[in-house]
Amino acid sequence: MIETLLIANRGEIASRIIRTASRMGVRTIAVYADVDRNMPFVQEADEAYPLHGVTATETYLNQDKIIAVAKKCRADAIHPGYGFLSENATFAALCAKESLIFIGPPAKAIDAMGDKARAKHLMEQASVPLIPGYHGEDQNVDVLRAQAEVVGYPVLLKASAGGGGKGMRAVRAPSEFDEQLASAQREAKNAFGDQTMLIEKLIEQPRHVEVQIFFDAHGEGVYLFDRDCSIQRRHQKIIEEAPAPHLADATRRKMGETAVACGKAIGYVGAGTVEFLVDKNENFYFMEMNTRLQVEHPVTEMITGLDLVEWQIKVAGGEPLPATQDRIRSNGCAIEARIYAEDPENGFLPSAGALHFLSAPASSEHTRIDCGVAAGCEISPFYDPMIAKVIGWGPSREMARRRLKDALADFLVTGVTTNTGYLCRIINSDDFVQARLTTGFLEANPGLEKADREIPFNTKCALAALYWSNLKAAPNAADQDPFSPWSQINNWRLNLVEASEYEFWLNGESFSLLLEQHHDQLKIGDGQHWADVSFNRNHSHVDLWVDGVKSCFRFAISESCIDLFKDGAHWRFETPDDNTLTEHHVQDGGSLNAPMGGTIVKTAVQAGQEVVKGDILVVMEAMKMEHSIRAPGAGTVTEVLCKEGEVVTANQILVAFEASGEGA
């Protein structure tokens, strides 16, 4: 029996584990980095202990600190969640040595699948179909380059110890190989401490389909159906669904049985996922096995009605599987979207900072929200920028899609930029509606990252009504009578119509709106059209009647901004009522700044060096991803103001640069 459980993780997965453990009557222990002190998971646990540090290396990857806390609070078991130490065989073995139950597979199984090259060999021996490639131990650059030629371009470089798209690069021509290899190796080294690479033939336009498996310690194993995870950006999944659409029943069953065979081949115990690439003819090839709970496990839970964390805790405690294969059923469809703090219109750069406002829809039998943050929390540059997972379920795929769309539209965040609108545009695209899914989905649907810059007229009406109402509600300190015209700061005039013209800023551009009050209504003009607006403000919603048509907006108002949300779209308008507005100007050239906080992993130039447009100047790592700072045009580097290993802040000057005017 597991009575006390330490969760060696953070964010939404820590909250999710605590939720199930608490329901089972298990006492929960949280550990946290200094920057996570006010995160929800810390408050939700029965006890919480600081790990005294900021970076992952100092905290959630520090095995000695975590074991010390587990022993101090007399924990029976440690749940690693996903990421961090979840697939670390050394940590699993250390837990066993300290008489702590590691909620995951045995160390030998993690070790077998953690090295992708070794995993390929094991699966080959088990007659599991493999993608052609090189999985050898010789990591000499010349050898790898030669093997890529043997496999034939295009090829895929993959970190042998990796996962989650880290240390993975597609290479389409020999001229790209050296640069992409070096980048993949650096990222793999930073993420996993191992830069060993393998090479695979890049299968064009495949689907990424994975199978959830579960084994107990008595040798029994089952599969809990499949998930399609084809929609990926930089090899990182952003939308997943279960079951995978448009698969023949025979293919689905064969994949499930093959996945179970993979688990049996390595003596697996616990939750695991076997990932396959599927071509247009439904031939499938083993890609890798993740020896942990997956980020996307909620879609499997939604279609099966099972709690996989409960299964993990029971199996880790020595119990047999709660159900046999013939009793596991799939019901309906579930689709998950991952909300990240990132800017799709700015190269998907992570967006760090404080969450000023967060409002999420309530979870129900049809909609699930797994969120790890709350208003006031900080999105740190030291960790993954995922804010939440939003899942919609329905008896059909289309119903699940519509429920997901509605839930995304109701998930509102200010303070950081998110990809919510981008996710809405993806699931509303024709290819997604028709389930035409491949790993090249986003490349086949260019422009989804760009929001429509045109401000609809009814959006302007909502903005004007909100701003006018906010001003009207503000009392004058010198007169406390709320009904006196002198206590209002609108343009009331005796015997005259109230008329005001207000200016707003959006994306550095200004526009103005004229308002007139007629009794209980507003008239809003844009120079050509007029609209009667009946204003109703309640619970962060504003309802508008424009030309007889009602529309509803969500909103959040801060000191100098009004944020409007509708159907996944988000507009942040700066208001002219105080002196805190952002200055709207373009900075002159002469320096290249850090786009976010992070760590410098490589300086590729030196003072006096001439470069051309696109040359890499500095490589930095932030929020678990590597980002290259490139020359904006031809010129000369006058000074390098950072060094490798340095932690930099957003907008810190990294390179002083003098443009030549050529090659721009």
XYZ file of C-alpha atoms in Angstrom:
664
model
C 0.000 0.000 0.000
C 1.249 3.455 -0.945
C 0.235 5.896 1.778
C 2.528 8.865 1.094
C 3.468 9.957 -2.425
C 6.089 12.542 -3.385
C 5.562 14.192 -6.778
C 8.937 15.046 -8.334
C 7.520 17.459 -10.879
C 5.737 20.783 -11.278
C 2.845 22.504 -13.029
C -0.238 20.833 -14.428
C 1.061 17.255 -14.212
C 1.835 17.701 -10.496
C -1.679 19.047 -9.937
C -3.156 16.206 -11.959
C -1.311 13.530 -9.909
C -2.276 15.203 -6.636
C -5.930 15.197 -7.701
C -6.056 11.423 -8.192
C -3.835 10.567 -5.229
C -5.992 12.653 -2.903
C -9.138 10.928 -4.163
C -7.477 7.590 -3.354
C -6.654 8.742 0.188
C -2.929 8.997 -0.496
C -1.011 11.778 1.288
C 0.787 14.005 -1.244
C 4.141 15.786 -1.000
C 5.196 18.530 -3.425
C 8.703 19.795 -4.051
C 9.270 23.134 -5.721
C 11.833 25.511 -7.178
C 12.060 28.999 -5.740
C 10.201 30.505 -8.713
C 7.320 28.037 -8.214
C 6.551 28.972 -4.614
C 3.085 30.334 -5.487
C 2.121 27.775 -8.111
C -1.211 25.927 -7.581
C 0.379 22.478 -7.187
C 2.311 23.693 -4.131
C -0.923 24.837 -2.502
C -2.821 21.666 -3.451
C -0.376 19.172 -1.932
C -0.717 18.098 1.693
C 2.883 19.178 2.304
C 5.452 21.048 0.200
C 9.227 21.368 0.487
C 11.555 23.838 -1.265
C 14.407 22.555 -3.428
C 16.276 25.871 -3.103
C 17.229 26.805 -6.630
C 15.900 28.207 -9.876
C 17.081 26.077 -12.778
C 15.973 22.502 -13.475
C 19.485 21.233 -12.715
C 19.350 22.803 -9.257
C 15.841 21.551 -8.508
C 13.675 19.043 -10.381
C 16.690 17.223 -11.834
C 18.575 17.155 -8.548
C 18.202 13.523 -7.477
C 19.934 13.898 -4.113
C 17.671 16.771 -3.032
C 14.506 14.914 -4.038
C 15.540 11.691 -2.302
C 16.419 13.670 0.842
C 12.939 15.211 0.942
C 11.305 11.811 0.319
C 13.174 10.318 3.288
C 12.472 13.333 5.492
C 8.701 13.141 4.946
C 8.711 9.324 5.025
C 7.293 8.935 1.530
C 6.542 5.426 0.283
C 6.787 6.306 -3.398
C 7.878 8.945 -5.899
C 5.864 9.840 -8.997
C 8.100 11.564 -11.587
C 5.280 12.763 -13.882
C 6.690 13.349 -17.361
C 9.887 15.098 -18.351
C 12.642 15.752 -15.804
C 13.499 12.414 -14.105
C 10.602 10.353 -15.488
C 12.793 8.407 -17.927
C 16.001 8.455 -15.921
C 17.123 4.878 -15.224
C 19.693 6.053 -12.682
C 16.987 7.774 -10.646
C 14.693 4.733 -10.826
C 17.555 2.563 -9.543
C 18.364 5.088 -6.794
C 14.744 4.997 -5.611
C 14.910 1.200 -5.369
C 18.183 1.434 -3.456
C 16.561 3.818 -0.951
C 13.495 1.533 -0.564
C 11.262 4.009 -2.380
C 8.725 2.849 -4.963
C 9.410 4.508 -8.318
C 6.055 4.921 -10.064
C 7.250 3.857 -13.472
C 8.908 0.884 -15.142
C 12.017 -0.908 -13.837
C 15.332 0.825 -14.417
C 16.366 -1.842 -16.940
C 13.277 -1.150 -19.091
C 13.924 2.603 -19.008
C 17.532 1.968 -19.925
C 16.555 -0.316 -22.806
C 14.154 2.194 -24.373
C 15.958 5.365 -23.291
C 18.754 4.742 -25.756
C 16.943 4.901 -29.077
C 19.699 3.079 -30.928
C 19.562 0.163 -28.476
C 15.763 0.235 -28.599
C 15.885 -0.172 -32.388
C 18.068 -3.251 -32.034
C 15.746 -4.785 -29.422
C 12.666 -4.144 -31.548
C 14.399 -5.579 -34.595
C 15.025 -8.773 -32.623
C 11.323 -8.819 -31.642
C 10.352 -8.582 -35.357
C 8.816 -5.129 -34.933
C 8.910 -3.159 -38.242
C 11.596 -0.422 -38.245
C 12.382 2.652 -40.324
C 15.635 2.255 -42.317
C 18.513 4.128 -40.710
C 21.805 4.164 -38.799
C 21.778 3.281 -35.093
C 25.485 2.655 -34.586
C 27.784 3.674 -31.749
C 30.396 5.428 -33.915
C 29.547 9.135 -33.599
C 32.413 10.524 -35.662
C 31.078 13.371 -37.816
C 32.537 11.849 -40.980
C 30.861 8.522 -40.192
C 27.499 10.154 -39.544
C 27.778 12.188 -42.724
C 28.599 9.057 -44.721
C 25.738 7.114 -43.147
C 23.309 9.874 -44.085
C 24.402 9.386 -47.688
C 23.818 5.637 -47.379
C 20.329 6.117 -45.913
C 19.586 8.723 -48.598
C 18.303 12.263 -48.211
C 16.067 13.526 -46.768
C 17.076 12.130 -43.371
C 16.037 12.756 -39.791
C 18.613 13.315 -37.041
C 17.374 12.200 -33.621
C 18.912 12.335 -30.177
C 19.357 8.749 -29.048
C 18.502 9.674 -25.451
C 15.830 12.165 -26.434
C 12.126 12.757 -26.640
C 9.619 15.560 -27.141
C 11.309 16.749 -30.335
C 14.475 17.824 -28.517
C 17.657 17.175 -30.489
C 15.713 16.377 -33.654
C 16.382 17.913 -37.066
C 15.217 17.180 -40.599
C 18.058 17.418 -43.140
C 17.112 17.622 -46.802
C 20.500 18.172 -48.424
C 24.172 17.334 -47.675
C 24.998 21.051 -47.473
C 22.768 21.363 -44.367
C 24.102 18.326 -42.546
C 26.980 19.740 -40.468
C 25.068 22.771 -39.176
C 21.949 20.755 -38.313
C 24.013 18.016 -36.652
C 25.857 20.505 -34.441
C 22.580 22.185 -33.441
C 20.874 18.859 -32.676
C 23.846 17.673 -30.616
C 23.937 20.873 -28.542
C 20.223 20.689 -27.840
C 20.457 16.981 -26.947
C 23.401 17.651 -24.626
C 21.539 20.444 -22.836
C 18.297 18.478 -22.531
C 19.533 14.959 -21.789
C 23.254 15.179 -21.038
C 23.932 12.913 -24.037
C 24.563 14.060 -27.603
C 24.559 10.619 -29.256
C 22.612 10.808 -32.519
C 20.904 8.302 -34.772
C 19.859 8.757 -38.388
C 16.586 7.655 -39.966
C 15.111 7.865 -43.424
C 12.663 10.765 -43.389
C 9.293 9.326 -44.424
C 7.434 12.084 -46.241
C 3.967 13.034 -44.981
C 3.488 10.191 -42.471
C 1.070 10.107 -39.589
C 2.310 9.900 -36.011
C 0.146 7.318 -34.248
C 0.933 5.997 -30.790
C -0.508 3.229 -28.638
C -1.023 3.445 -24.878
C 0.057 0.239 -23.121
C -0.079 -0.841 -19.499
C 1.618 -3.753 -17.713
C 1.475 -5.005 -14.151
C 4.267 -6.692 -12.199
C 2.688 -10.105 -12.851
C 3.438 -10.094 -16.586
C -0.020 -9.100 -17.807
C -0.291 -6.341 -20.405
C -3.023 -4.494 -22.314
C -3.312 -1.684 -24.835
C -5.692 1.210 -24.242
C -6.168 2.075 -27.913
C -4.384 4.650 -30.002
C -3.861 8.380 -30.399
C -3.044 10.491 -33.442
C -0.360 13.059 -32.606
C 0.485 14.161 -36.149
C -0.007 17.900 -35.675
C 3.403 18.988 -34.461
C 5.505 22.121 -34.528
C 9.264 21.591 -34.409
C 8.520 17.924 -33.659
C 6.578 18.986 -30.547
C 2.976 17.778 -30.370
C 0.377 20.522 -29.964
C -2.899 18.731 -30.814
C -3.648 15.065 -30.129
C -6.747 12.949 -30.460
C -8.024 9.486 -29.603
C -8.771 7.285 -31.356
C -6.688 8.004 -34.480
C -9.162 8.762 -37.301
C -9.391 6.880 -40.614
C -7.567 3.711 -39.542
C -8.834 0.303 -40.568
C -9.924 -1.863 -37.630
C -7.390 -4.524 -38.631
C -4.555 -1.954 -38.619
C -5.652 -0.581 -35.264
C -5.749 -4.039 -33.684
C -2.396 -5.054 -35.183
C -0.739 -1.868 -33.875
C -2.121 -2.517 -30.403
C -0.880 -6.095 -30.364
C 2.531 -5.017 -31.670
C 2.776 -2.381 -28.934
C 2.040 -4.992 -26.267
C 4.713 -7.229 -27.801
C 7.192 -4.334 -27.466
C 6.425 -4.114 -23.757
C 6.766 -7.843 -23.204
C 10.135 -7.866 -24.973
C 11.650 -5.639 -22.273
C 9.780 -6.836 -19.168
C 7.755 -3.664 -18.889
C 5.720 -2.547 -15.848
C 3.415 0.481 -15.648
C 2.206 3.015 -18.208
C 4.066 3.331 -21.500
C 3.528 4.537 -25.037
C 4.787 2.944 -28.242
C 5.033 5.457 -31.070
C 4.715 4.553 -34.749
C 5.014 6.343 -38.064
C 2.204 5.316 -40.409
C 2.453 5.815 -44.175
C -0.394 6.436 -46.619
C -0.866 2.678 -47.095
C -1.184 2.115 -43.321
C 2.198 0.434 -43.068
C 3.516 1.310 -39.616
C 7.075 1.510 -38.289
C 8.367 1.564 -34.713
C 9.710 4.993 -33.848
C 10.307 4.956 -30.097
C 8.841 3.953 -26.766
C 8.178 6.490 -24.022
C 8.576 4.809 -20.646
C 6.324 7.162 -18.746
C 2.905 8.772 -18.681
C 2.418 10.965 -21.759
C 1.358 14.608 -21.787
C -1.606 13.610 -23.955
C -2.884 10.819 -21.693
C -6.168 12.709 -20.958
C -7.596 11.864 -24.404
C -7.155 8.169 -23.637
C -8.825 8.670 -20.264
C -11.735 10.489 -21.902
C -12.520 7.685 -24.379
C -11.983 4.795 -21.948
C -13.348 6.313 -18.736
C -10.206 5.129 -16.930
C -7.845 7.038 -14.638
C -4.312 6.172 -15.736
C -2.672 7.742 -12.686
C -4.853 5.553 -10.465
C -3.716 2.545 -12.503
C -0.089 3.650 -12.053
C -0.414 3.895 -8.282
C -2.181 0.534 -7.997
C 0.285 -1.299 -10.253
C 3.266 0.281 -8.450
C 1.777 -1.028 -5.210
C 1.821 -4.580 -6.579
C -1.833 -4.897 -7.591
C -2.848 -6.635 -10.835
C -4.196 -4.589 -13.760
C -7.682 -3.284 -12.922
C -9.095 -4.631 -16.225
C -8.293 -7.227 -18.868
C -8.145 -6.461 -22.598
C -11.630 -7.798 -23.341
C -13.187 -5.430 -20.797
C -11.599 -2.215 -22.077
C -13.883 -0.213 -24.376
C -13.409 2.887 -26.518
C -16.279 5.386 -26.469
C -16.489 8.451 -28.687
C -13.613 10.790 -29.532
C -11.452 13.189 -27.516
C -9.199 15.961 -28.848
C -6.582 17.828 -26.813
C -4.905 21.160 -27.521
C -1.880 22.446 -25.621
C -1.920 26.132 -24.697
C 1.601 27.553 -24.601
C 2.967 30.938 -23.589
C 4.458 31.702 -26.986
C 3.998 34.140 -29.847
C 2.972 32.410 -33.113
C 3.410 35.660 -35.053
C 6.970 36.116 -33.829
C 8.524 32.784 -34.699
C 6.805 31.080 -31.741
C 9.189 32.697 -29.285
C 8.295 31.757 -25.705
C 6.605 34.511 -23.736
C 7.737 34.816 -20.129
C 6.159 37.014 -17.489
C 3.363 37.292 -14.941
C -0.172 36.159 -15.725
C -2.264 39.248 -15.028
C -5.575 37.548 -15.763
C -6.621 33.937 -16.353
C -10.138 32.609 -16.789
C -10.768 28.994 -17.787
C -14.026 27.158 -18.476
C -15.150 24.655 -15.877
C -14.363 20.986 -16.450
C -17.339 18.747 -17.198
C -18.057 15.309 -18.623
C -17.555 16.796 -22.110
C -14.702 19.234 -21.459
C -11.558 18.837 -19.387
C -9.085 21.535 -18.380
C -5.690 20.471 -16.987
C -4.119 23.777 -15.947
C -1.011 24.284 -13.842
C -1.124 28.039 -13.289
C -3.432 30.784 -12.032
C -3.640 34.554 -12.251
C -0.575 36.051 -10.585
C 1.683 33.096 -11.396
C 4.920 33.654 -13.272
C 5.768 31.938 -16.563
C 9.479 31.387 -16.023
C 12.086 31.226 -18.823
C 13.643 28.257 -17.019
C 10.831 25.797 -17.732
C 8.493 24.568 -20.442
C 6.006 27.343 -21.372
C 2.889 25.137 -21.386
C 0.020 26.807 -19.525
C -2.737 24.223 -19.872
C -4.220 21.342 -21.806
C -7.793 21.719 -23.046
C -9.695 18.580 -24.025
C -13.058 18.192 -25.727
C -14.995 14.901 -25.844
C -17.959 13.925 -27.988
C -19.756 10.852 -29.318
C -18.327 11.829 -32.720
C -15.097 13.507 -33.787
C -16.970 16.581 -35.017
C -18.752 17.020 -31.682
C -15.424 16.700 -29.844
C -13.912 19.309 -32.178
C -16.752 21.769 -31.568
C -16.540 21.361 -27.809
C -12.789 21.905 -27.928
C -13.314 25.012 -30.043
C -15.776 26.451 -27.510
C -13.484 25.642 -24.580
C -10.492 27.305 -26.260
C -12.592 30.406 -26.946
C -13.405 30.571 -23.219
C -9.775 30.183 -22.070
C -8.602 33.749 -21.517
C -5.106 34.896 -20.568
C -3.410 38.275 -20.350
C 0.128 39.173 -19.302
C 1.813 36.802 -21.737
C 1.181 35.987 -25.375
C -0.389 32.577 -26.016
C -1.042 30.305 -28.985
C -4.783 29.976 -28.252
C -5.883 31.768 -31.413
C -3.450 29.665 -33.436
C -4.954 26.473 -32.014
C -8.453 27.698 -32.890
C -7.411 28.418 -36.467
C -5.908 24.919 -36.759
C -8.984 23.041 -35.553
C -11.241 25.235 -37.713
C -9.197 24.591 -40.866
C -10.741 22.420 -43.547
C -7.937 19.838 -43.424
C -8.462 19.340 -39.700
C -12.246 19.185 -39.979
C -11.829 16.489 -42.634
C -9.133 14.718 -40.537
C -6.501 14.969 -43.267
C -3.691 14.558 -40.754
C 0.042 14.139 -41.375
C 3.167 15.346 -39.609
C 3.405 17.914 -42.424
C -0.026 19.358 -41.584
C 1.244 22.794 -40.552
C 3.565 23.085 -43.544
C 0.604 22.198 -45.797
C -1.494 24.919 -44.136
C 0.795 27.975 -44.102
C -0.327 31.217 -42.538
C -2.296 29.758 -39.633
C 0.132 31.406 -37.232
C -0.966 34.845 -38.480
C -4.047 36.420 -36.918
C -6.345 38.599 -39.006
C -5.144 42.165 -38.474
C -8.446 43.711 -39.529
C -10.471 44.910 -36.538
C -14.143 44.014 -37.102
C -16.609 46.840 -36.599
C -18.436 45.059 -33.774
C -15.080 44.611 -31.998
C -14.600 48.372 -32.153
C -18.095 48.783 -30.754
C -17.324 46.460 -27.839
C -14.090 48.309 -27.145
C -15.738 51.723 -27.200
C -18.630 50.586 -25.001
C -16.290 49.060 -22.437
C -14.046 52.089 -22.317
C -16.959 54.499 -22.052
C -18.598 52.398 -19.320
C -15.356 52.178 -17.368
C -14.936 55.947 -17.437
C -18.569 56.568 -16.519
C -18.310 54.258 -13.494
C -15.278 56.087 -12.041
C -16.413 58.462 -9.220
C -14.865 61.841 -8.589
C -13.079 61.887 -5.235
C -14.460 65.379 -4.510
C -18.074 64.313 -4.883
C -19.308 60.971 -3.575
C -22.801 61.306 -5.083
C -22.777 58.675 -7.875
C -25.845 60.288 -9.523
C -24.333 63.739 -9.793
C -23.082 64.666 -13.284
C -20.003 66.154 -11.609
C -18.989 62.748 -10.234
C -18.696 61.327 -13.745
C -15.792 61.829 -16.112
C -17.713 61.447 -19.362
C -18.690 64.343 -21.617
C -22.080 65.132 -20.064
C -23.423 68.515 -21.137
C -26.671 70.215 -20.023
C -29.270 70.035 -22.843
C -26.729 68.537 -25.219
C -26.036 65.002 -26.444
C -23.016 63.423 -24.785
C -20.405 63.042 -27.515
C -16.843 61.847 -27.131
C -14.010 60.844 -29.417
C -11.569 58.289 -28.010
C -8.217 57.124 -29.326
C -6.867 53.586 -28.983
C -3.649 51.811 -29.905
C -3.373 48.300 -31.379
C -0.070 46.814 -32.607
C 1.567 50.228 -32.632
C -1.164 51.891 -34.732
C -3.800 54.297 -33.477
C -7.439 54.764 -34.420
C -10.278 56.826 -32.958
C -13.990 56.246 -32.353
C -16.807 58.749 -31.879
C -19.440 57.929 -29.232
C -22.798 59.586 -28.618
C -25.124 58.699 -25.741
C -28.859 58.638 -26.378
C -30.633 57.779 -23.124
C -29.688 54.141 -22.406
C -28.000 53.514 -25.732
C -24.736 54.404 -27.354
C -24.159 55.350 -30.957
C -20.716 54.452 -32.241
C -19.461 55.769 -35.571
C -16.429 54.995 -37.670
C -16.934 57.751 -40.204
C -19.068 55.671 -42.549
C -21.264 53.380 -40.469
C -23.235 53.721 -37.266
C -24.384 51.117 -34.810
C -26.822 51.196 -31.899
C -25.299 49.417 -28.947
C -27.201 48.121 -25.947
C -24.567 47.562 -23.306
C -24.790 44.797 -20.702
C -21.716 44.142 -18.570
C -21.776 41.046 -16.397
C -19.142 38.551 -15.242
C -16.472 39.691 -17.720
C -18.876 39.497 -20.687
C -20.236 42.297 -22.832
C -23.252 41.714 -25.108
C -23.712 43.997 -28.099
C -26.623 44.574 -30.457
C -25.321 45.884 -33.748
C -27.889 46.267 -36.531
C -30.144 43.853 -34.698
C -27.470 41.177 -34.357
C -26.252 40.158 -30.912
C -22.593 39.288 -30.309
C -20.798 38.427 -27.077
C -17.254 39.313 -26.062
C -15.156 38.347 -23.067
C -12.948 41.059 -21.660
C -10.355 42.003 -19.074
C -9.489 45.579 -18.104
C -6.173 46.627 -16.613
C -4.713 50.025 -15.795
C -3.824 50.927 -19.361
C -5.313 48.171 -21.525
C -8.566 46.577 -22.544
C -8.287 42.951 -23.675
C -11.124 41.663 -25.839
C -11.667 37.979 -26.669
C -14.029 36.387 -29.177
C -14.002 32.908 -30.736
C -10.319 32.430 -29.941
C -9.280 35.853 -31.265
C -7.594 38.261 -28.855
C -7.084 42.008 -29.209
C -5.114 44.043 -26.679
C -5.996 47.731 -26.965
C -3.972 50.331 -25.147
C -6.090 53.119 -23.769
C -5.289 56.833 -23.525
C -6.464 57.474 -19.963
C -3.077 57.665 -18.216
C 0.669 58.021 -18.770
C 1.522 54.336 -18.650
C 1.072 53.674 -22.369
C 3.817 51.985 -24.338
C 5.746 54.362 -26.581
C 5.004 53.473 -30.177
C 8.204 53.705 -32.145
C 10.691 51.463 -33.894
C 14.130 51.251 -32.340
C 17.114 52.100 -34.516
C 19.489 49.318 -35.527
C 22.937 48.858 -34.081
C 22.375 45.982 -31.690
C 20.736 42.588 -31.489
C 18.903 41.877 -28.247
C 17.799 38.681 -26.510
C 14.159 38.028 -27.489
C 13.576 36.444 -24.047
C 15.436 35.366 -20.944
C 17.604 32.274 -21.323
C 21.096 30.802 -21.409
C 23.721 31.443 -24.095
C 24.886 28.081 -25.444
C 27.085 29.312 -28.307
C 28.646 32.517 -29.613
C 29.331 31.960 -33.294
C 31.073 35.256 -34.157
C 33.702 37.609 -32.823
C 34.325 41.347 -32.983
C 35.368 42.553 -36.433
C 33.802 39.596 -38.261
C 31.817 40.336 -41.407
C 28.522 38.491 -41.819
C 25.690 38.274 -44.315
C 21.949 38.122 -43.766
C 20.907 34.913 -42.000
C 24.293 34.069 -40.464
C 24.011 32.694 -36.941
C 25.535 35.097 -34.424
C 24.420 33.638 -31.087
C 22.541 30.501 -30.047
C 20.510 30.624 -26.840
C 18.399 28.079 -24.976
C 15.131 29.093 -23.326
C 12.071 27.158 -22.196
C 13.672 23.857 -23.272
C 14.195 24.976 -26.878
C 17.217 26.280 -28.790
C 16.908 29.633 -30.605
C 19.352 31.128 -33.111
C 19.949 34.892 -33.250
C 20.773 35.657 -36.888
C 22.176 38.669 -38.717
C 19.337 40.862 -40.062
C 21.478 41.801 -43.053
C 25.043 42.168 -44.239
C 27.363 43.986 -41.871
C 30.137 43.788 -39.312
C 30.037 42.571 -35.730
C 31.520 45.395 -33.662
C 31.291 43.711 -30.241
C 30.052 40.459 -28.684
C 28.463 41.339 -25.348
C 27.648 37.866 -24.046
C 29.519 34.641 -23.367
C 28.701 30.948 -23.485
C 26.963 29.715 -20.336
C 25.771 33.206 -19.370
C 22.151 33.610 -18.245
C 20.684 36.662 -19.986
C 17.457 38.596 -19.547
C 14.915 39.636 -22.169
C 16.085 42.561 -24.340
C 19.669 42.335 -23.049
C 22.081 43.377 -25.819
C 23.957 40.343 -27.104
C 25.794 41.638 -30.169
C 26.661 45.152 -31.361
C 26.213 45.200 -35.120
C 26.960 47.689 -37.889
C 24.909 47.197 -41.044
C 26.584 47.705 -44.410
C 23.351 48.121 -46.335
C 24.144 45.091 -48.487
C 22.329 41.766 -48.536
C 19.341 43.072 -46.564
